[in-house]
PDB file of C-alpha atoms in Angstrom:
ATOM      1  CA  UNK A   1     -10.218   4.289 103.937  1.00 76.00           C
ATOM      2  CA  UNK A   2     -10.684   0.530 103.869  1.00 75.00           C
ATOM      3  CA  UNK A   3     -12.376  -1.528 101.164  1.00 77.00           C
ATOM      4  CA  UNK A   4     -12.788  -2.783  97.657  1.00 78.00           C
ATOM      5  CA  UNK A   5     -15.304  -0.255  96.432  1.00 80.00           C
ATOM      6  CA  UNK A   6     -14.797   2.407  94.323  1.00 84.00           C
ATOM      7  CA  UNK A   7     -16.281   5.645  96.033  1.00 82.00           C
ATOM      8  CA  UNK A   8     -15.059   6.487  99.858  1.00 83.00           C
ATOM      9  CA  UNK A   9     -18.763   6.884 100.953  1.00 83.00           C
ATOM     10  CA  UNK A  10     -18.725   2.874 100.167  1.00 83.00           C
ATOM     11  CA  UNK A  11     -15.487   2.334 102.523  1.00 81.00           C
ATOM     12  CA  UNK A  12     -14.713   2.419 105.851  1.00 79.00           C
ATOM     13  CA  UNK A  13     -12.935   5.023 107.132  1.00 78.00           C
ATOM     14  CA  UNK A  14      -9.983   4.319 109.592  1.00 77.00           C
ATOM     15  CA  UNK A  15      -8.827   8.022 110.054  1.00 75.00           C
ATOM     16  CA  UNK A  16      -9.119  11.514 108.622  1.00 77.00           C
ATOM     17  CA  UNK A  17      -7.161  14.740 109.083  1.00 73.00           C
ATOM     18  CA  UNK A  18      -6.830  18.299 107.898  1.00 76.00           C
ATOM     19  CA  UNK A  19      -4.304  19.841 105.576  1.00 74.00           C
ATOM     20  CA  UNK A  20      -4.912  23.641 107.056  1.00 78.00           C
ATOM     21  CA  UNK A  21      -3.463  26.667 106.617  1.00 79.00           C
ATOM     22  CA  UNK A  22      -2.954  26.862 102.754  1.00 79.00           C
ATOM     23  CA  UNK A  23      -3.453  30.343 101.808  1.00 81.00           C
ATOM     24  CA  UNK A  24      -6.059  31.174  98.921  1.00 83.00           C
ATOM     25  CA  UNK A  25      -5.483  29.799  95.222  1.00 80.00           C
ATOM     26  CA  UNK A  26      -7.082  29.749  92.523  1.00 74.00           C
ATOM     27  CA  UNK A  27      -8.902  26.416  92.072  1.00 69.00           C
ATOM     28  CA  UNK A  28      -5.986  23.406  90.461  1.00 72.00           C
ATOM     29  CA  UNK A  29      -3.114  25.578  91.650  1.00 77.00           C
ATOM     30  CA  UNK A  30      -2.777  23.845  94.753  1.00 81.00           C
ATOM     31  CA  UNK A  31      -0.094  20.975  94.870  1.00 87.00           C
ATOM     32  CA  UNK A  32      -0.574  18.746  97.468  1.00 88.00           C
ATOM     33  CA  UNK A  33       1.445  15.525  97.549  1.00 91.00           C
ATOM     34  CA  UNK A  34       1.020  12.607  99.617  1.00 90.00           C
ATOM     35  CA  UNK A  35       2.622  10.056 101.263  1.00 91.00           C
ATOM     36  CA  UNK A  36       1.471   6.653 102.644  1.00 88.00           C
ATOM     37  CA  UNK A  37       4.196   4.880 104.768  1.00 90.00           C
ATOM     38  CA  UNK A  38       3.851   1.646 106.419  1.00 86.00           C
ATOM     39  CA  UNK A  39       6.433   0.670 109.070  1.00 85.00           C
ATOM     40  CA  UNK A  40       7.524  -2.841 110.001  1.00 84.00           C
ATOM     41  CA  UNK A  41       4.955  -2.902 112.420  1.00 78.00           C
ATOM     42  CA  UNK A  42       2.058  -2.524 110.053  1.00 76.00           C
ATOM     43  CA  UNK A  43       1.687   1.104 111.477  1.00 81.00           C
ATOM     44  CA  UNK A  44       0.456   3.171 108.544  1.00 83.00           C
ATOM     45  CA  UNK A  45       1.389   7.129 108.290  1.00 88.00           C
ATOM     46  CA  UNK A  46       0.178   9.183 106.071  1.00 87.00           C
ATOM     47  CA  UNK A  47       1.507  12.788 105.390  1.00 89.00           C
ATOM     48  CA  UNK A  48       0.918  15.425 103.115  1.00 88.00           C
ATOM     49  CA  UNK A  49       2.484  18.597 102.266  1.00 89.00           C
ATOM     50  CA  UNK A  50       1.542  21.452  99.937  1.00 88.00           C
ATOM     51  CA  UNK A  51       4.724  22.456  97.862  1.00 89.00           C
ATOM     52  CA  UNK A  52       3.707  25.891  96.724  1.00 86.00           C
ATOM     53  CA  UNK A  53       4.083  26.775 100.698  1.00 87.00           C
ATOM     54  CA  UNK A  54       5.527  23.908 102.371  1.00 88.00           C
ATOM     55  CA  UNK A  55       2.470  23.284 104.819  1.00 86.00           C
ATOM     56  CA  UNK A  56       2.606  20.103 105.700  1.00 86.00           C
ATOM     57  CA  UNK A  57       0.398  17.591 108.219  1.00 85.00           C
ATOM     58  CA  UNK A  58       0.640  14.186 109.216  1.00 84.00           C
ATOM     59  CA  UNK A  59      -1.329  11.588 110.825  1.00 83.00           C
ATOM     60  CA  UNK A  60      -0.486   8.098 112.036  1.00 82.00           C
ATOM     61  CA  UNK A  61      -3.602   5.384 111.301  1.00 79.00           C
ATOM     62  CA  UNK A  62      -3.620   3.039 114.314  1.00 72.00           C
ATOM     63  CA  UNK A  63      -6.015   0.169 113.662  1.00 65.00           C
ATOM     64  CA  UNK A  64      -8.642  -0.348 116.708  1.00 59.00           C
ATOM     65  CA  UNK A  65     -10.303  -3.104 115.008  1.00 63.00           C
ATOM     66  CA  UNK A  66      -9.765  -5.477 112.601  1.00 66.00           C
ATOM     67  CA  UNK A  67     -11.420  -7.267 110.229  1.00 71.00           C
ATOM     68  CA  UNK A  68     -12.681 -10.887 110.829  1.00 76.00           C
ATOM     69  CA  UNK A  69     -12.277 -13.486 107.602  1.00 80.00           C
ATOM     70  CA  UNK A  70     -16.921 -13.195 107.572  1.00 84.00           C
ATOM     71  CA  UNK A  71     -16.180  -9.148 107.312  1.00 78.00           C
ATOM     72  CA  UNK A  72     -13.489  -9.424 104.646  1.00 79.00           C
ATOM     73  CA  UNK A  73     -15.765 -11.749 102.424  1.00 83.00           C
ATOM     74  CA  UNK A  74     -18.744  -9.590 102.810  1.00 83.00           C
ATOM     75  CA  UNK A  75     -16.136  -6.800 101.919  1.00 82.00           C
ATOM     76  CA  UNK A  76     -15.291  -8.039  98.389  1.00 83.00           C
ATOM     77  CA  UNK A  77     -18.385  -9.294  97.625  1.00 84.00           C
ATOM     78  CA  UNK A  78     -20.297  -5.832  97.560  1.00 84.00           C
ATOM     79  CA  UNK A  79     -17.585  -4.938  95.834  1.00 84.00           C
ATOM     80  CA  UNK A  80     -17.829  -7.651  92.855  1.00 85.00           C
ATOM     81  CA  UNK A  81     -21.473  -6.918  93.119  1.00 86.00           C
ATOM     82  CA  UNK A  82     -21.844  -3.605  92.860  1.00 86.00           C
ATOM     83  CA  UNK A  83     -18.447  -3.018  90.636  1.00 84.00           C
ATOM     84  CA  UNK A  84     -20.652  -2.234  87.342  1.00 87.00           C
ATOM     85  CA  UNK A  85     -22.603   0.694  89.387  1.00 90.00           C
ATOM     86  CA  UNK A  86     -19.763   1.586  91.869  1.00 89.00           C
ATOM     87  CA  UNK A  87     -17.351   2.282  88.256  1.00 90.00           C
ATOM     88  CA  UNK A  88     -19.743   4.504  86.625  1.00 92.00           C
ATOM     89  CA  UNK A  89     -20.726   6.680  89.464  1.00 92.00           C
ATOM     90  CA  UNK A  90     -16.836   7.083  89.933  1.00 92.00           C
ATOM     91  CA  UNK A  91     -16.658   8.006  85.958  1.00 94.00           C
ATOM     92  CA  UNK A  92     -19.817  10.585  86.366  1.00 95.00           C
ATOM     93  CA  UNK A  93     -18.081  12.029  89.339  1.00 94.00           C
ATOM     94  CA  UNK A  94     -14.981  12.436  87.191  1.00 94.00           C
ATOM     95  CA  UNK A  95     -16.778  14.030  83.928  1.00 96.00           C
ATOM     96  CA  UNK A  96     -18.279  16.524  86.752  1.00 96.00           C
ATOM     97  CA  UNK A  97     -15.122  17.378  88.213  1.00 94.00           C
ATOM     98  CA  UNK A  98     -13.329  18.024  83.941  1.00 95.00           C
ATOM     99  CA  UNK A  99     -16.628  19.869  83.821  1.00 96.00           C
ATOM    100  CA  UNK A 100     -15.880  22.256  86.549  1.00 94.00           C
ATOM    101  CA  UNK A 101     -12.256  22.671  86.587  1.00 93.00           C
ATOM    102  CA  UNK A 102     -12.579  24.060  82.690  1.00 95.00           C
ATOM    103  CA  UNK A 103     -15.291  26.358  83.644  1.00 95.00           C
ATOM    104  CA  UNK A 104     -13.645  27.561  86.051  1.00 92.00           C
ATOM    105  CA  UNK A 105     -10.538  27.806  84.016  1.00 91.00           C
ATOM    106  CA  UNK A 106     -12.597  29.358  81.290  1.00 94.00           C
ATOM    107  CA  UNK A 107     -13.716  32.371  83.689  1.00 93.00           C
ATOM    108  CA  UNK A 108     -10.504  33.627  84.131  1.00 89.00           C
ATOM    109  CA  UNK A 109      -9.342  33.153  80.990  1.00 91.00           C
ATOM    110  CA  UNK A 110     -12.066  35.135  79.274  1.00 93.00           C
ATOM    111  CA  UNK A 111     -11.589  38.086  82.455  1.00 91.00           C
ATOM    112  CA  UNK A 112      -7.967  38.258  81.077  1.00 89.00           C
ATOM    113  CA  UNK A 113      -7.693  37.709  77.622  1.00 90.00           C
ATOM    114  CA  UNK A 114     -11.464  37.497  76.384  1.00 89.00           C
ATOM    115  CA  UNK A 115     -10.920  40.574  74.291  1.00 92.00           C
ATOM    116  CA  UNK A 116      -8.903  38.853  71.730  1.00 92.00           C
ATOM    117  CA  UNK A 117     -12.434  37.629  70.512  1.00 92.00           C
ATOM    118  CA  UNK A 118     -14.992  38.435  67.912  1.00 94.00           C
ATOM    119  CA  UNK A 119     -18.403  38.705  68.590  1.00 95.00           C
ATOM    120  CA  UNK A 120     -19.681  35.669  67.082  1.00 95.00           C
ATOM    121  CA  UNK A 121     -16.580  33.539  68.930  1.00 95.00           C
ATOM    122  CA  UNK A 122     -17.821  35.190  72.363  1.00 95.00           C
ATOM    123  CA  UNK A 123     -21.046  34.180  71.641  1.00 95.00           C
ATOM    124  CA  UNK A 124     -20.687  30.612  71.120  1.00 96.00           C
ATOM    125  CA  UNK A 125     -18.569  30.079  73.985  1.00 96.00           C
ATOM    126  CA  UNK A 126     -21.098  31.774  76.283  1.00 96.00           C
ATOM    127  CA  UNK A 127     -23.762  29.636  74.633  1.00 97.00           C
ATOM    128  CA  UNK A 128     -21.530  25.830  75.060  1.00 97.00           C
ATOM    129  CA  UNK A 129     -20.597  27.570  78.436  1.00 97.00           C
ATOM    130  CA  UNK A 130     -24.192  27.565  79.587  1.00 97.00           C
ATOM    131  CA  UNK A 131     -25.368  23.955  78.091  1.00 97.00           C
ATOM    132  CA  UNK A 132     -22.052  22.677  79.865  1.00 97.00           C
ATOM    133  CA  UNK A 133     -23.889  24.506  83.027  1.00 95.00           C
ATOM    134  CA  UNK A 134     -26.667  22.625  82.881  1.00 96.00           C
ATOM    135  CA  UNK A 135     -25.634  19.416  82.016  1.00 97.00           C
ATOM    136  CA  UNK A 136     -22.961  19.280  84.510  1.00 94.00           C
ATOM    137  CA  UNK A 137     -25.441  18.708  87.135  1.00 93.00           C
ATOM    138  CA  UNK A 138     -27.555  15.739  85.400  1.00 93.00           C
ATOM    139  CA  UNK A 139     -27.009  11.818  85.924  1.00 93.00           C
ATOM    140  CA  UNK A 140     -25.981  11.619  82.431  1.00 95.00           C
ATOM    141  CA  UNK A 141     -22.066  11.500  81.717  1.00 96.00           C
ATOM    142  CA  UNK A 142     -21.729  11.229  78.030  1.00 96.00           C
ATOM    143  CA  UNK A 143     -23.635  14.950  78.042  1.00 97.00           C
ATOM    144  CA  UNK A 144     -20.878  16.030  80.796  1.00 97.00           C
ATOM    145  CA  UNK A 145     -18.395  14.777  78.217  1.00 97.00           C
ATOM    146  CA  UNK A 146     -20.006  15.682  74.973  1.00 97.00           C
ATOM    147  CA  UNK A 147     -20.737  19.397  76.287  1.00 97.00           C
ATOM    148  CA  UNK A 148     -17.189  19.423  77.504  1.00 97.00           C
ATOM    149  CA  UNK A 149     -15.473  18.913  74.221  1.00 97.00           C
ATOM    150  CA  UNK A 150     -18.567  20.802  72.764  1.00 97.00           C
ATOM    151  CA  UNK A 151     -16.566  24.020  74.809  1.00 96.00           C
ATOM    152  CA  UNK A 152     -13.010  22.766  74.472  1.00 96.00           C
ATOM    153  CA  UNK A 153     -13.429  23.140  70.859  1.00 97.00           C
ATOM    154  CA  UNK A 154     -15.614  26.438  70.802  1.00 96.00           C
ATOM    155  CA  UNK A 155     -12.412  28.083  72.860  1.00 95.00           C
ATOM    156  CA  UNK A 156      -9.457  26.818  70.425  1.00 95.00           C
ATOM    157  CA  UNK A 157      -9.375  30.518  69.202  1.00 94.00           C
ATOM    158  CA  UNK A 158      -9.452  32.014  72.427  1.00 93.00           C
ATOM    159  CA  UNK A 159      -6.342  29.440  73.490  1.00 92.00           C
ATOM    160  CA  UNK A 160      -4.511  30.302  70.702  1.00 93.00           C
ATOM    161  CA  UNK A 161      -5.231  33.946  70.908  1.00 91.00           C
ATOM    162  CA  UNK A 162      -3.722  33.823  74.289  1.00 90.00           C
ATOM    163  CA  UNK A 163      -0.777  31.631  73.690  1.00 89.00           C
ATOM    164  CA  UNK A 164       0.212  34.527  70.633  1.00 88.00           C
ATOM    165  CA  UNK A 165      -0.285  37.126  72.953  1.00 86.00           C
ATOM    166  CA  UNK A 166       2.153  35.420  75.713  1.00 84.00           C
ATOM    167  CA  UNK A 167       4.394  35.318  73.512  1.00 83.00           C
ATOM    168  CA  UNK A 168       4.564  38.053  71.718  1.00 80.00           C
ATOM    169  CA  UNK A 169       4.742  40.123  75.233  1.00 78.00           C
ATOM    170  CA  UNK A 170       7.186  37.561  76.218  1.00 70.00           C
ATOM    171  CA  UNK A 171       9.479  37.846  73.370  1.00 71.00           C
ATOM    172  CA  UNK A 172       9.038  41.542  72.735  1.00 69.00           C
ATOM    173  CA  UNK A 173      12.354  43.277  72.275  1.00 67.00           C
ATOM    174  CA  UNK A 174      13.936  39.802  72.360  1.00 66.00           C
ATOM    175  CA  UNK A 175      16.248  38.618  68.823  1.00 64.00           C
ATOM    176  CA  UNK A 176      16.660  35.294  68.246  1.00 57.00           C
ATOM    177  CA  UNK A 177      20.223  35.192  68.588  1.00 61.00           C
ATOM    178  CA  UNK A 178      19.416  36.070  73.077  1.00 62.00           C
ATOM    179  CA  UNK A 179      17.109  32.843  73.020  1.00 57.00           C
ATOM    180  CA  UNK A 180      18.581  29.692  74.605  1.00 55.00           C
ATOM    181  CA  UNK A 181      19.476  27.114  72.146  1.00 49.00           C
ATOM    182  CA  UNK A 182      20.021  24.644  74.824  1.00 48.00           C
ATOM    183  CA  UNK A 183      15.903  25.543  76.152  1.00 49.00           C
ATOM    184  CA  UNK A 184      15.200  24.339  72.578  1.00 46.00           C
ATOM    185  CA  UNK A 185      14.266  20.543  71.918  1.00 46.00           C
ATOM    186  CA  UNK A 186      16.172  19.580  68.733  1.00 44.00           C
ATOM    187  CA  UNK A 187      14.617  16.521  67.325  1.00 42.00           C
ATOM    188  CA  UNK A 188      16.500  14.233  64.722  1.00 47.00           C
ATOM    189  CA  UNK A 189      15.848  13.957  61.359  1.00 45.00           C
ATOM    190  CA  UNK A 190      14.709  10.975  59.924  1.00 43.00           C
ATOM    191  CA  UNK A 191      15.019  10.691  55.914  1.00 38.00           C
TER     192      UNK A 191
END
């Protein structure tokens, strides 16, 4: 896109393609990088590959307009007026998106591992897991963010719960003498 404005909707779009063919993940696992290359003719390419699978897709932007000094102006000047507005719809948008990914991380985690919890433990994180529902959706982001750390902290047991267990299971049968000393950091000692 093209412009000084925060969101895309606010931009102008010069082209758009499809990264397709990425089989199903679970929602963050993708990892999709991207590259933007101009060449020395102002040509701009822009790939992007998925490096779980190697997919990749490419498209070369070729400008069929340009923008007139009057157009450019009018550009940065919604932008500079609208910057205020235009920063925390982007931050909202953001809080929604932390909101999401840890409820969705949250879901799986408690199919897997949420029997390493007590009753009461279960119980609150349903309860900050249902406030963090219905906030998630309103206009007001310190709610989002509030209700967020409001469930981060309600599932410190469960995270540490399922950190022991991974590691007990991991090091199970294991003596200390097999580990790797060179996998271990060995920080220096300050007197």
């Amino acid at each position: 896109v093209q412009g000084e404005r925060e969101l895309v909707a606010d931009c102008r779009s010069l082209a758009t393609f499809t990264l397709q063919g990425i089989p199903p993940m679970l929602a963050g696992a993708a990892r999709v990088a991207v590259t933007f290359s101009v060449d020395v003719d102002g040509l701009l390419t822009v790939s992007a590959v998925e490096e779980t699978t190697g997919i990749a897709q490419q498209v070369a932007v070729k400008p069929s307009y340009g923008l007139d000094m009057e157009a450019m102006r009018a550009m940065l000047y919604s932008s500079l007026q609208h910057g205020a507005e235009d920063m925390n719809e982007r931050l909202l948008i953001n809080a929604r998106v932390a909101a999401q990914q840890l409820l969705q991380s949250l879901e799986t985690a408690l199919v897997r591992d949420g029997d390493v919890l007590n009753m009461s433990e279960y119980s609150l994180i349903n309860e900050r897991q249902a406030i963090l529902h219905a906030v998630r959706v309103q206009q007001d982001r310190t709610a989002i963010v509030e209700a967020t750390e409001a469930l981060e902290k309600a599932c410190e047991p469960l995270v540490e719960r399922r950190l022991q267990r991974a590691l007990s299971t991991g090091l199970t049968g294991q003596h200390v003498d097999t580990i790797a000393l060179e996998n271990l950091v060995k920080a220096p000692i300050h007197t």
